[in-house]
CSV table of C-alpha atoms and ligand atoms in Angstrom, one decimal:
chain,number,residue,atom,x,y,z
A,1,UNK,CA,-113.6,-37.0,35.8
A,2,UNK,CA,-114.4,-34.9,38.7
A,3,UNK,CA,-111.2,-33.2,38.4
A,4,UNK,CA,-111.6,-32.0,34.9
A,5,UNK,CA,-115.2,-30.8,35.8
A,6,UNK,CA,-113.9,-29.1,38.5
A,7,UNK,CA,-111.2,-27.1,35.9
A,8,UNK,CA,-113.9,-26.3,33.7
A,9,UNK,CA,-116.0,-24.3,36.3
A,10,UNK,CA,-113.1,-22.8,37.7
A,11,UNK,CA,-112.3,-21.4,33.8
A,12,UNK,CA,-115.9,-21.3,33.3
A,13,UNK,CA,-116.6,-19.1,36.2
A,14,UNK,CA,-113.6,-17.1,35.5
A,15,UNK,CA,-114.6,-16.1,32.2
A,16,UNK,CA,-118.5,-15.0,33.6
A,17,UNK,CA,-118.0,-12.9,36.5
A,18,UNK,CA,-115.9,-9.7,36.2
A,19,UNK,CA,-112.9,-9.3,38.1
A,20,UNK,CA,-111.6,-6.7,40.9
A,21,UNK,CA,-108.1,-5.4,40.2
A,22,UNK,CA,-105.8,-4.2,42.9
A,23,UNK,CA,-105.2,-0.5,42.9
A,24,UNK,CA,-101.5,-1.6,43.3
A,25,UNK,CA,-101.2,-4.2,40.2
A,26,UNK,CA,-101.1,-3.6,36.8
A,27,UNK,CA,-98.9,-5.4,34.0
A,28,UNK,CA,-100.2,-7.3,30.3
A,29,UNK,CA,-102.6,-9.6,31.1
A,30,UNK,CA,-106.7,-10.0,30.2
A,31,UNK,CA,-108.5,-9.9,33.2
A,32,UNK,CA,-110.7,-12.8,32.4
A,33,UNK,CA,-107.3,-14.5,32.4
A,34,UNK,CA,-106.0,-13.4,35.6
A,35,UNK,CA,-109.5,-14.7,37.2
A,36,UNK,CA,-108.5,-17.8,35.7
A,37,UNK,CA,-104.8,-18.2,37.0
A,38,UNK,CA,-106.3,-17.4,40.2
A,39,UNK,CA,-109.7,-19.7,40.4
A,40,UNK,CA,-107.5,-22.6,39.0
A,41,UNK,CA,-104.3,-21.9,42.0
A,42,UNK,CA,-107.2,-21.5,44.5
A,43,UNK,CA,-109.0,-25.1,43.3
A,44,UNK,CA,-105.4,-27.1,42.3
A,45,UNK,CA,-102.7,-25.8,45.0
A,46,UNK,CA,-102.1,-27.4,48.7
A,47,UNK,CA,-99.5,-27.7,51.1
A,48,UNK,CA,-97.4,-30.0,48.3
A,49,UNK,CA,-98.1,-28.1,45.4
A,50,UNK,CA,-97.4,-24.3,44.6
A,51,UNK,CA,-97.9,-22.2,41.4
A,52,UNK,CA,-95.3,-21.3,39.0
A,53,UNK,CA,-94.7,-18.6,36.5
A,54,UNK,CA,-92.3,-17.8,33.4
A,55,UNK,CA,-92.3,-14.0,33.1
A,56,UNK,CA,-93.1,-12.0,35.7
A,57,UNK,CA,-92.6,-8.2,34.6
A,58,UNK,CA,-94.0,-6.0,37.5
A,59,UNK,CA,-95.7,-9.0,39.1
A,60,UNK,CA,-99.5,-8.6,37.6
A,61,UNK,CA,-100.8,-12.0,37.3
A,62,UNK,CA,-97.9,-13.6,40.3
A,63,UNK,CA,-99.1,-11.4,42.9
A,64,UNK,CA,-102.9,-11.3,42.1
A,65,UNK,CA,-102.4,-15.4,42.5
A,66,UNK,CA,-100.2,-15.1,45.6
A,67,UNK,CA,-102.9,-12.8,47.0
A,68,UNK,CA,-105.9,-15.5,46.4
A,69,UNK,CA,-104.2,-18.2,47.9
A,70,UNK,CA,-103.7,-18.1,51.4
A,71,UNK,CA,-100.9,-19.6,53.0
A,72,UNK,CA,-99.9,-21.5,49.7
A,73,UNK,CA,-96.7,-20.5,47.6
A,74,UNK,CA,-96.6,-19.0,44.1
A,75,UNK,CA,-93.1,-19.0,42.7
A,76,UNK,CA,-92.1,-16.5,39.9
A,77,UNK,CA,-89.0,-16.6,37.0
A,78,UNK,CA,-87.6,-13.5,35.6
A,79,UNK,CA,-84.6,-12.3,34.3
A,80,UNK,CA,-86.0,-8.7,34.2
A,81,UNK,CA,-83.8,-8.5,30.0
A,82,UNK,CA,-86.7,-7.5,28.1
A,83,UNK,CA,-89.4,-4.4,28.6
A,84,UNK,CA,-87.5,-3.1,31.7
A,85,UNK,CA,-85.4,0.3,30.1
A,86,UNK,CA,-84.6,1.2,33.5
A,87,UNK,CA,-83.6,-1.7,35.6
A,88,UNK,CA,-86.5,-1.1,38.0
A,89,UNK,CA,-89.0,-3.8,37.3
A,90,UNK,CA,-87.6,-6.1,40.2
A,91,UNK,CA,-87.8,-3.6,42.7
A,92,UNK,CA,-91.7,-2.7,41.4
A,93,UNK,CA,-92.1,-6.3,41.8
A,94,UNK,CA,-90.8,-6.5,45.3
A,95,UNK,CA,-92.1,-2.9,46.6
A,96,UNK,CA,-95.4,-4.3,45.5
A,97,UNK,CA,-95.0,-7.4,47.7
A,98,UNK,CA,-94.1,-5.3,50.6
A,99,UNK,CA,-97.3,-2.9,50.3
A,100,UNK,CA,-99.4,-6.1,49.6
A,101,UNK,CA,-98.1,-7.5,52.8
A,102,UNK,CA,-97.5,-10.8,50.7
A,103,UNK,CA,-95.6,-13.6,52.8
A,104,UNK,CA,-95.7,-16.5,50.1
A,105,UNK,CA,-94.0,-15.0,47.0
A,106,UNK,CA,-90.7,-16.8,45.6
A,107,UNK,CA,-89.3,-14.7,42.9
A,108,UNK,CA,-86.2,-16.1,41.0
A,109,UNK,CA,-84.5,-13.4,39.2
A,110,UNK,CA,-82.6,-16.1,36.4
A,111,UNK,CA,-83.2,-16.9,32.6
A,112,UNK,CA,-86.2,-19.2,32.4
A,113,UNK,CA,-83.9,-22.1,31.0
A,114,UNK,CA,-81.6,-21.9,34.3
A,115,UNK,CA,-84.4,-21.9,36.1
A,116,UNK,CA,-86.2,-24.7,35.1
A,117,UNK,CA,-83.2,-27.0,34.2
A,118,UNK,CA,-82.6,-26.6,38.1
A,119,UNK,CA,-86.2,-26.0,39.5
A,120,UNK,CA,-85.6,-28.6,42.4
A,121,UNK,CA,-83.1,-26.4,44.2
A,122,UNK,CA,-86.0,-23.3,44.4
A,123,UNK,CA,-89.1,-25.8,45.2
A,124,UNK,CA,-87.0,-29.0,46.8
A,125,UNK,CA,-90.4,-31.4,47.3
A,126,UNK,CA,-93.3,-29.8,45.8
A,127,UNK,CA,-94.7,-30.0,42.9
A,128,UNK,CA,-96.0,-27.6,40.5
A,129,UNK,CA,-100.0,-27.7,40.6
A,130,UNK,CA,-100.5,-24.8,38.4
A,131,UNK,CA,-97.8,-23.6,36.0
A,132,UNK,CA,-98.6,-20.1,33.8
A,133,UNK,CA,-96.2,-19.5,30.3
A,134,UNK,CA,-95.8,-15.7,29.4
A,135,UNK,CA,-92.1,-15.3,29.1
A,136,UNK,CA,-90.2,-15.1,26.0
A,137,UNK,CA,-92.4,-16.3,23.0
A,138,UNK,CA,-90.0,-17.3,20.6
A,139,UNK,CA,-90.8,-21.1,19.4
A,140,UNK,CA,-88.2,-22.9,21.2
A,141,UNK,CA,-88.7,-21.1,24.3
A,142,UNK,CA,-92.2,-22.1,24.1
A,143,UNK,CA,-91.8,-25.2,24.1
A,144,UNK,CA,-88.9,-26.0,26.5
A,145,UNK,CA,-91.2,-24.3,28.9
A,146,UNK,CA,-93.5,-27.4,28.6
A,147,UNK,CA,-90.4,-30.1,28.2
A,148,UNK,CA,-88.3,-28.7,31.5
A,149,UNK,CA,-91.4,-28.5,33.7
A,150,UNK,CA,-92.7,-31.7,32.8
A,151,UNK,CA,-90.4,-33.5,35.8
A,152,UNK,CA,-92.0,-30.9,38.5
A,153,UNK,CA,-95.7,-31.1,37.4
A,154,UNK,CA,-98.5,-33.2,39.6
A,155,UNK,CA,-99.9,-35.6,38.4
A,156,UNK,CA,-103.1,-33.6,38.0
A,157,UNK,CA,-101.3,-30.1,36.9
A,158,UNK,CA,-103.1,-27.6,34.7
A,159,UNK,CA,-100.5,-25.4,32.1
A,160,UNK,CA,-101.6,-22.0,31.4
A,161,UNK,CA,-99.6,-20.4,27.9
A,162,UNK,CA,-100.6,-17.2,27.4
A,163,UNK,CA,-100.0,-15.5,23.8
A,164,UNK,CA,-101.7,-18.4,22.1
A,165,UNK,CA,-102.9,-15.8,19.4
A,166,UNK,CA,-99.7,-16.2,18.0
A,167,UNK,CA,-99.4,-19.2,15.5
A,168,UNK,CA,-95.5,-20.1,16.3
A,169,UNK,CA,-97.3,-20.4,20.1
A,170,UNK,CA,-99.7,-22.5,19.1
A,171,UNK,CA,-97.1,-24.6,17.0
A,172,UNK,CA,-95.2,-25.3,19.9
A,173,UNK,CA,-98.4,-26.4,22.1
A,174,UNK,CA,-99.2,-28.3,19.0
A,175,UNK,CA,-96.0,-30.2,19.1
A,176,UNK,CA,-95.9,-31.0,22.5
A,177,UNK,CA,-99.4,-32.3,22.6
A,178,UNK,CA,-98.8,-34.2,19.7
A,179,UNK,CA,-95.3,-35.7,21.7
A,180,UNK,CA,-96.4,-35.6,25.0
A,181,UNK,CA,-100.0,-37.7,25.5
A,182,UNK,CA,-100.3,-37.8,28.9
A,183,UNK,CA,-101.7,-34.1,28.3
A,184,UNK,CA,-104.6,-32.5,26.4
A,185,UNK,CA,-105.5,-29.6,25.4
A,186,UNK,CA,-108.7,-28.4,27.9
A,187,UNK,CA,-109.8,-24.8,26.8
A,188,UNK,CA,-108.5,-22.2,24.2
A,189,UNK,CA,-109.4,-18.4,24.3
A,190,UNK,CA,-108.4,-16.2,21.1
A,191,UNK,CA,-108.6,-12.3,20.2
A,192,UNK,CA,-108.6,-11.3,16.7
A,193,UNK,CA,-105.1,-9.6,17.1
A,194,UNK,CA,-102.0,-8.6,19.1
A,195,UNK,CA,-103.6,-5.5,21.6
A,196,UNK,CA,-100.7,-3.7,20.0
A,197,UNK,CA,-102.4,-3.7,16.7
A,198,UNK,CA,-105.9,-3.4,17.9
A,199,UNK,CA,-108.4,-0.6,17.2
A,200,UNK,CA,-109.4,1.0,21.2
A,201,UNK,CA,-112.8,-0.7,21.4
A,202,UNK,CA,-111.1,-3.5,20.4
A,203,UNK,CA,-108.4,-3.2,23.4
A,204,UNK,CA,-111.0,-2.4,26.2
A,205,UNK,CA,-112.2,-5.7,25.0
A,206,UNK,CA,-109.2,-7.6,25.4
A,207,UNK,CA,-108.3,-6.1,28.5
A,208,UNK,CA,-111.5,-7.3,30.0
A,209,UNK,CA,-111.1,-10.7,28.3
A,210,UNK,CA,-108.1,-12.9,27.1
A,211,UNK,CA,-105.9,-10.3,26.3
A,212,UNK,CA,-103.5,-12.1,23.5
A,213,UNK,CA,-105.0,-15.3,23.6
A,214,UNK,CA,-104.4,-18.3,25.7
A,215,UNK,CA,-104.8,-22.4,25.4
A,216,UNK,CA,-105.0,-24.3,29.1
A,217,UNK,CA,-103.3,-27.8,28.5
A,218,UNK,CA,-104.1,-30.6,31.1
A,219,UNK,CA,-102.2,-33.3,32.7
A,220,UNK,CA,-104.2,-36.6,32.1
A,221,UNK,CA,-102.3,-39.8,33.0
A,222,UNK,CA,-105.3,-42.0,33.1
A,223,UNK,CA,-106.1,-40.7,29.2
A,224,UNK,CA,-109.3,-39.7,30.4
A,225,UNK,CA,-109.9,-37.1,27.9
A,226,UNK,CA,-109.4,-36.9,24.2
A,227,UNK,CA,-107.0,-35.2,22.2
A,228,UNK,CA,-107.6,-31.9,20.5
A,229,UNK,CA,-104.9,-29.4,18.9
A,230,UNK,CA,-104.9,-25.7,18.7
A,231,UNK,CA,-105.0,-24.5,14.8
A,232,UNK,CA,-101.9,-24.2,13.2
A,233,UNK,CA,-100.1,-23.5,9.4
A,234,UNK,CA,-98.6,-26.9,7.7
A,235,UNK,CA,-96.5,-24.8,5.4
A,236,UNK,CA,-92.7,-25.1,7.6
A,237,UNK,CA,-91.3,-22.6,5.9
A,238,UNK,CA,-90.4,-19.9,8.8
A,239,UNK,CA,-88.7,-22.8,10.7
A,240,UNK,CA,-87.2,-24.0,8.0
A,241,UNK,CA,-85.9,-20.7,7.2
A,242,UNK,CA,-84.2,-20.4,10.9
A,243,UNK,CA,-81.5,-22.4,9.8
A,244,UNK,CA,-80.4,-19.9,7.2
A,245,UNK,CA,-80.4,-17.1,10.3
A,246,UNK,CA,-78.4,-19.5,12.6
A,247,UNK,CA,-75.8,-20.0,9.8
A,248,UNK,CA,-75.8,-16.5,8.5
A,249,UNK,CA,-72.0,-14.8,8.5
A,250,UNK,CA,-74.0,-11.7,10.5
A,251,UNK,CA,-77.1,-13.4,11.9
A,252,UNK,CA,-78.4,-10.7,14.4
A,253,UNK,CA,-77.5,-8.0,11.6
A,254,UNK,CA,-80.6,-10.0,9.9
A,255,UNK,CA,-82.5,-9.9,13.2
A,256,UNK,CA,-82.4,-5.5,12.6
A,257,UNK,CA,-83.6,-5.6,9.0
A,258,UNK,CA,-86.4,-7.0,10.3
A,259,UNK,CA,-87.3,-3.4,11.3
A,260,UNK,CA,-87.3,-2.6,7.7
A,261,UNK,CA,-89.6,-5.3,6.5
A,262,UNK,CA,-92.3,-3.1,5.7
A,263,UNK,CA,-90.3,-1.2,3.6
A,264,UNK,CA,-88.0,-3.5,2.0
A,265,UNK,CA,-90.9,-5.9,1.6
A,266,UNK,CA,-92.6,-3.0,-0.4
A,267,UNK,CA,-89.3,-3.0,-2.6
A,268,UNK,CA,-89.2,-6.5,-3.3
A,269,UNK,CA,-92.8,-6.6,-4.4
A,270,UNK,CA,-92.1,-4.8,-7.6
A,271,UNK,CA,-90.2,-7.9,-8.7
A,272,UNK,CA,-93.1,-10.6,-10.0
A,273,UNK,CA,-90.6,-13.1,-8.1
A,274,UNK,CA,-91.8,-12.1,-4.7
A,275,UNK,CA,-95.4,-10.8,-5.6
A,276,UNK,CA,-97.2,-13.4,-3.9
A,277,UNK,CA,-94.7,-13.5,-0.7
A,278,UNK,CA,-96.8,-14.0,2.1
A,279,UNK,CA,-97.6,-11.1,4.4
A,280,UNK,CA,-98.6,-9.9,7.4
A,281,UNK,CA,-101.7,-8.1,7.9
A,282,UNK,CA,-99.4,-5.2,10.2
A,283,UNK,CA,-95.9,-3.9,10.5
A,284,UNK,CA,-95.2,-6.3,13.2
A,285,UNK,CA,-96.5,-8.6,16.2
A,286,UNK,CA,-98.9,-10.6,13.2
A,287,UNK,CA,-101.0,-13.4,15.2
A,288,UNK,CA,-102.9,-15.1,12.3
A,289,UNK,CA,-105.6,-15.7,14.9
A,290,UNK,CA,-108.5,-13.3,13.3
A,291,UNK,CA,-110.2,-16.7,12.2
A,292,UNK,CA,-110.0,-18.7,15.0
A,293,UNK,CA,-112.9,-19.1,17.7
A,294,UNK,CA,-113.5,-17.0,20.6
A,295,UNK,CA,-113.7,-19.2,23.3
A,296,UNK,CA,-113.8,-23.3,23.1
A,297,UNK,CA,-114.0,-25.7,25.8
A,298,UNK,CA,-111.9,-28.6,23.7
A,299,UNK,CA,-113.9,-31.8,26.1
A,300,UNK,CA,-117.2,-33.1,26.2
A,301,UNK,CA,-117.4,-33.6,30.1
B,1,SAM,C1,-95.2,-10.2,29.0
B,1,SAM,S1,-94.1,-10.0,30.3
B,1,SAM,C2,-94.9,-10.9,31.6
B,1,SAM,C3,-96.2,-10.2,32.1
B,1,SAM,C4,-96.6,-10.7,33.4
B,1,SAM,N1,-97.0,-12.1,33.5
B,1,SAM,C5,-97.8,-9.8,34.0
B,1,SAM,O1,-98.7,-10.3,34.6
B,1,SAM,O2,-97.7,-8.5,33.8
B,1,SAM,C6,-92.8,-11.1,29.8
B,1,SAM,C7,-91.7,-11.2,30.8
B,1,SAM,O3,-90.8,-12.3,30.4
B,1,SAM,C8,-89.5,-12.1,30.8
B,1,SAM,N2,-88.6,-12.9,30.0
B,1,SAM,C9,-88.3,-12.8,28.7
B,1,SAM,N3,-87.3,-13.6,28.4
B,1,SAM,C10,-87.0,-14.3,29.5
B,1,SAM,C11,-86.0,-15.3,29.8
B,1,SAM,N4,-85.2,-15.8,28.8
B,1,SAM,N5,-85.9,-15.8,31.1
B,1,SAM,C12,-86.7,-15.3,32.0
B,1,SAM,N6,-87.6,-14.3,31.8
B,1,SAM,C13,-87.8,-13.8,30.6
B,1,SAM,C14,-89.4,-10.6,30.5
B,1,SAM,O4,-88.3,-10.0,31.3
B,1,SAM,C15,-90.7,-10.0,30.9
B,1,SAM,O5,-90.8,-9.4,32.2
């Protein structure tokens, strides 16, 4: 059990004492979050286990850890496709190594799935001790994150998934929980919205906190612990629904309506059909996590 107490002060510390940024990093994440990544790399990593992240971006959270951990490695997958207009995220992320005079960063510039499928070749021995989620956030991405690592974890990993505000997130940590006992949900940290939709006292908050919410998941072969699940929505519609998109004559075409929802949705409303159609509280980036607690150690240690 020592272990486990150990994770809860590093998250518990992390969430009490307010963090220094680097003047050279910045990037999404809460900062509360970032202390965690790094308190849990600096308790969890050694000379056989290194840290690992999905989604890099300009290298915020991967180079604060690399930065707190001494002579240990923290390994970083990107593919630089998404929030990178000009093609120069990469070269942030590698200028920023340079000025940080950073010796134990691994960046692999692939798709996540690539990546993972073949993680041996970038790692060869080691295990992952400490393995952080904030790449793409659709539901199967989220949870072959958590299915391809499993092979690569230690035995007494610790899984960080960031964007947990979002209920198709939590679904997937739901469904792998629920599949995969040797691992429990430890802590979960919620804000009452995407920052994108949130008012600026709101934001300042969530910068200084959990940012979009995250749930730590624990590795616990000895089934020390009990099982918890994060809150989710029984009603399967949405995924039910994806087979219509995959099936569609002009599936993406569908994908660029989506833009239109508020307005279209506004259309459709006048019909008594679709007057009760469920809908989201904003125009887009809708987390359904405005009831759910702020913070929640899951284990009675
Ligand atoms: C929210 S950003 C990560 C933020 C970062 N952790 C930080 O501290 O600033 C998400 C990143 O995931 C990457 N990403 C999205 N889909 C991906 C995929 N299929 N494979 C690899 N990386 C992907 C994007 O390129 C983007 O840089």
């Amino acid at each position: 059990m020592m272990h486990f107490t150990n994770i809860y002060n590093a998250i518990k510390n992390a969430s009490e004492k307010p963090l220094e940024t680097h003047e050279i990093l910045s990037g999404y994440s809460g900062e509360k979050l970032l202390a965690t990544l790094m308190n849990l790399s600096r308790y969890n990593l050694d000379d056989d286990k290194v840290y690992l992240e999905v989604g890099v971006f300009q290298g915020l959270s991967l180079l604060s850890v690399a930065n707190s951990i001494g002579n240990n490695v923290a390994f970083g997958i990107d593919n630089f496709a998404f929030f990178d207009k000009d093609g120069k995220n990469e070269s942030i992320v590698h200028s920023r190594i340079d000025k940080l005079n950073l010796k134990n960063v691994r960046l692999i510039n692939q798709d996540y799935e690539d990546a993972l499928e073949n993680l041996g070749e970038y790692i060869g021995d080691k295990k992952v001790g400490v393995f952080f989620i904030d790449g793409p956030h659709d539901y199967r991405s989220q949870l072959m994150c958590l299915l391809l690592i499993k092979p690569y974890l230690s035995d007494d990993a610790v899984i960080i998934i960031d964007d947990s505000n979002y209920r198709h997130v939590r679904q997937a940590n739901r469904d792998f929980l629920q599949t995969n006992n040797d691992y429990k949900l430890f802590f979960e940290a919620y804000t009452p919205s995407h920052p994108d939709n949130m008012s600026k006292v709101e934001l300042e908050q969530a910068k200084h906190g959990w940012w979009n919410g995250v749930n730590v998941i624990v590795r616990d072969g000895h089934h020390q612990l009990q099982q918890k699940f994060p809150s989710t929505f029984r009603n399967r519609t949405l995924y039910e629904n994806e087979h219509i998109l995959h099936t569609a004559k002009y599936p993406t075409l569908n994908l660029k309506l989506s833009k239109y929802s508020r307005f279209l949705g506004n259309i459709i409303r006048i019909f008594p059909k679709y007057a009760s159609m469920e809908k989201g509280k904003y125009p887009a980036s809708n987390t359904y996590s405005e009831d759910l607690c702020e913070i929640n150690f899951t284990q009675d240690l």
